[in-house]
Amino acid sequence: MVMPSKEKLNLLLLEYFNSKKTVDSYKDEFVMVNSISLAAIHLTVIIRKRFAPYLSEIKNSEMALGYKGMLANKGSICISFKLGKIRLLFINCHLEAHTEGL
């Protein structure tokens, strides 16, 4: 499967985070801000539920950089959002390892 679904992975991540105890020994709830995939590149952002009302301008983007810019075997993905007045950007990428031929 070239473009597998990451839904199961996201559910497992949320289950893991929500099963952990916090320092105050009560269970804190977590929610997913956003999730994005480009072939095997994946990015998920999870936050504490109490911060969710302060989220805005949630965006994501992807850029395939593989063979002739068409394949997704190389590339990058990002998720950005504002948490209150602070803008955050998370990037995940898989790029070429060598610089020969540049």
Short mmCIF file of C-alpha atoms in Angstrom, two decimals:
data_model
loop_
_atom_site.label_atom_id
_atom_site.label_comp_id
_atom_site.label_asym_id
_atom_site.label_seq_id
_atom_site.Cartn_x
_atom_site.Cartn_y
_atom_site.Cartn_z
CA MET A 1 0.00 0.00 0.00
CA VAL A 2 1.62 3.26 -1.14
CA MET A 3 -0.54 5.71 0.88
CA PRO A 4 -1.55 3.87 4.06
CA SER A 5 -4.08 5.46 6.40
CA LYS A 6 -2.69 6.87 9.63
CA GLU A 7 -6.06 6.87 11.42
CA LYS A 8 -5.18 3.83 13.53
CA LEU A 9 -1.82 5.36 14.50
CA ASN A 10 -3.52 8.60 15.57
CA LEU A 11 -6.04 6.70 17.70
CA LEU A 12 -3.22 4.76 19.37
CA LEU A 13 -1.31 7.98 20.08
CA LEU A 14 -4.34 9.59 21.72
CA GLU A 15 -5.03 6.43 23.72
CA TYR A 16 -1.43 6.41 24.95
CA PHE A 17 -1.42 10.07 26.00
CA ASN A 18 -4.80 9.79 27.71
CA SER A 19 -3.73 6.71 29.68
CA LYS A 20 -0.82 8.47 31.41
CA LYS A 21 -1.09 10.09 34.84
CA THR A 22 0.09 13.67 35.36
CA VAL A 23 2.30 14.94 38.17
CA ASP A 24 -0.80 15.87 40.17
CA SER A 25 -1.89 12.21 39.91
CA TYR A 26 -5.06 12.90 37.94
CA LYS A 27 -5.61 11.90 34.35
CA ASP A 28 -5.24 14.81 31.97
CA GLU A 29 -7.15 14.65 28.71
CA PHE A 30 -5.40 15.25 25.40
CA VAL A 31 -6.84 16.11 22.00
CA MET A 32 -5.42 16.10 18.51
CA VAL A 33 -4.78 19.52 16.99
CA ASN A 34 -4.15 18.18 13.49
CA SER A 35 -2.57 15.31 11.60
CA ILE A 36 -1.05 15.18 8.12
CA SER A 37 0.67 12.53 6.01
CA LEU A 38 2.65 12.44 2.79
CA ALA A 39 3.35 8.79 1.91
CA ALA A 40 5.47 7.51 4.84
CA ILE A 41 6.06 10.98 6.33
CA HIS A 42 3.61 11.65 9.16
CA LEU A 43 3.06 14.44 11.68
CA THR A 44 0.53 14.59 14.51
CA VAL A 45 0.22 17.42 17.03
CA ILE A 46 -1.50 16.64 20.34
CA ILE A 47 -2.20 19.10 23.17
CA ARG A 48 -3.88 19.11 26.56
CA LYS A 49 -7.63 19.53 26.20
CA ARG A 50 -7.67 22.60 28.48
CA PHE A 51 -5.65 24.53 25.84
CA ALA A 52 -8.00 23.68 22.94
CA PRO A 53 -10.18 26.82 23.36
CA TYR A 54 -7.07 28.96 22.70
CA LEU A 55 -6.32 27.36 19.30
CA SER A 56 -6.89 29.28 16.08
CA GLU A 57 -5.68 29.46 12.48
CA ILE A 58 -4.91 25.72 12.24
CA LYS A 59 -3.30 24.99 8.87
CA ASN A 60 -1.27 22.25 7.25
CA SER A 61 0.74 21.87 4.08
CA GLU A 62 2.75 19.29 2.22
CA MET A 63 5.38 19.36 -0.51
CA ALA A 64 6.38 16.29 -2.52
CA LEU A 65 10.04 16.56 -3.56
CA GLY A 66 10.71 13.09 -4.96
CA TYR A 67 11.54 12.17 -8.55
CA LYS A 68 10.79 15.19 -10.79
CA GLY A 69 8.80 16.72 -7.93
CA MET A 70 6.01 14.21 -8.44
CA LEU A 71 6.72 11.28 -6.11
CA ALA A 72 6.18 11.51 -2.37
CA ASN A 73 9.21 9.42 -1.42
CA LYS A 74 10.96 12.67 -0.43
CA GLY A 75 9.28 15.79 0.87
CA SER A 76 8.04 17.76 3.83
CA ILE A 77 4.86 18.39 5.78
CA CYS A 78 3.94 21.00 8.34
CA ILE A 79 1.23 21.97 10.80
CA SER A 80 0.90 25.53 12.07
CA PHE A 81 -1.52 27.18 14.48
CA LYS A 82 -1.86 29.93 17.01
CA LEU A 83 -2.09 29.09 20.70
CA GLY A 84 -3.34 32.31 22.20
CA LYS A 85 -1.05 34.96 20.68
CA ILE A 86 1.82 32.56 19.99
CA ARG A 87 2.24 31.04 16.51
CA LEU A 88 3.69 27.54 16.41
CA LEU A 89 4.99 25.61 13.41
CA PHE A 90 5.86 21.89 13.38
CA ILE A 91 7.77 20.46 10.42
CA ASN A 92 8.64 16.88 9.46
CA CYS A 93 10.68 16.05 6.39
CA HIS A 94 12.49 13.27 4.59
CA LEU A 95 15.05 14.69 2.18
CA GLU A 96 17.94 13.37 0.12
CA ALA A 97 20.93 12.25 2.19
CA HIS A 98 23.69 13.34 -0.20
CA THR A 99 24.55 16.41 -2.23
CA GLU A 100 26.08 14.79 -5.33
CA GLY A 101 24.69 16.23 -8.51
CA LEU A 102 23.56 19.51 -7.01
#
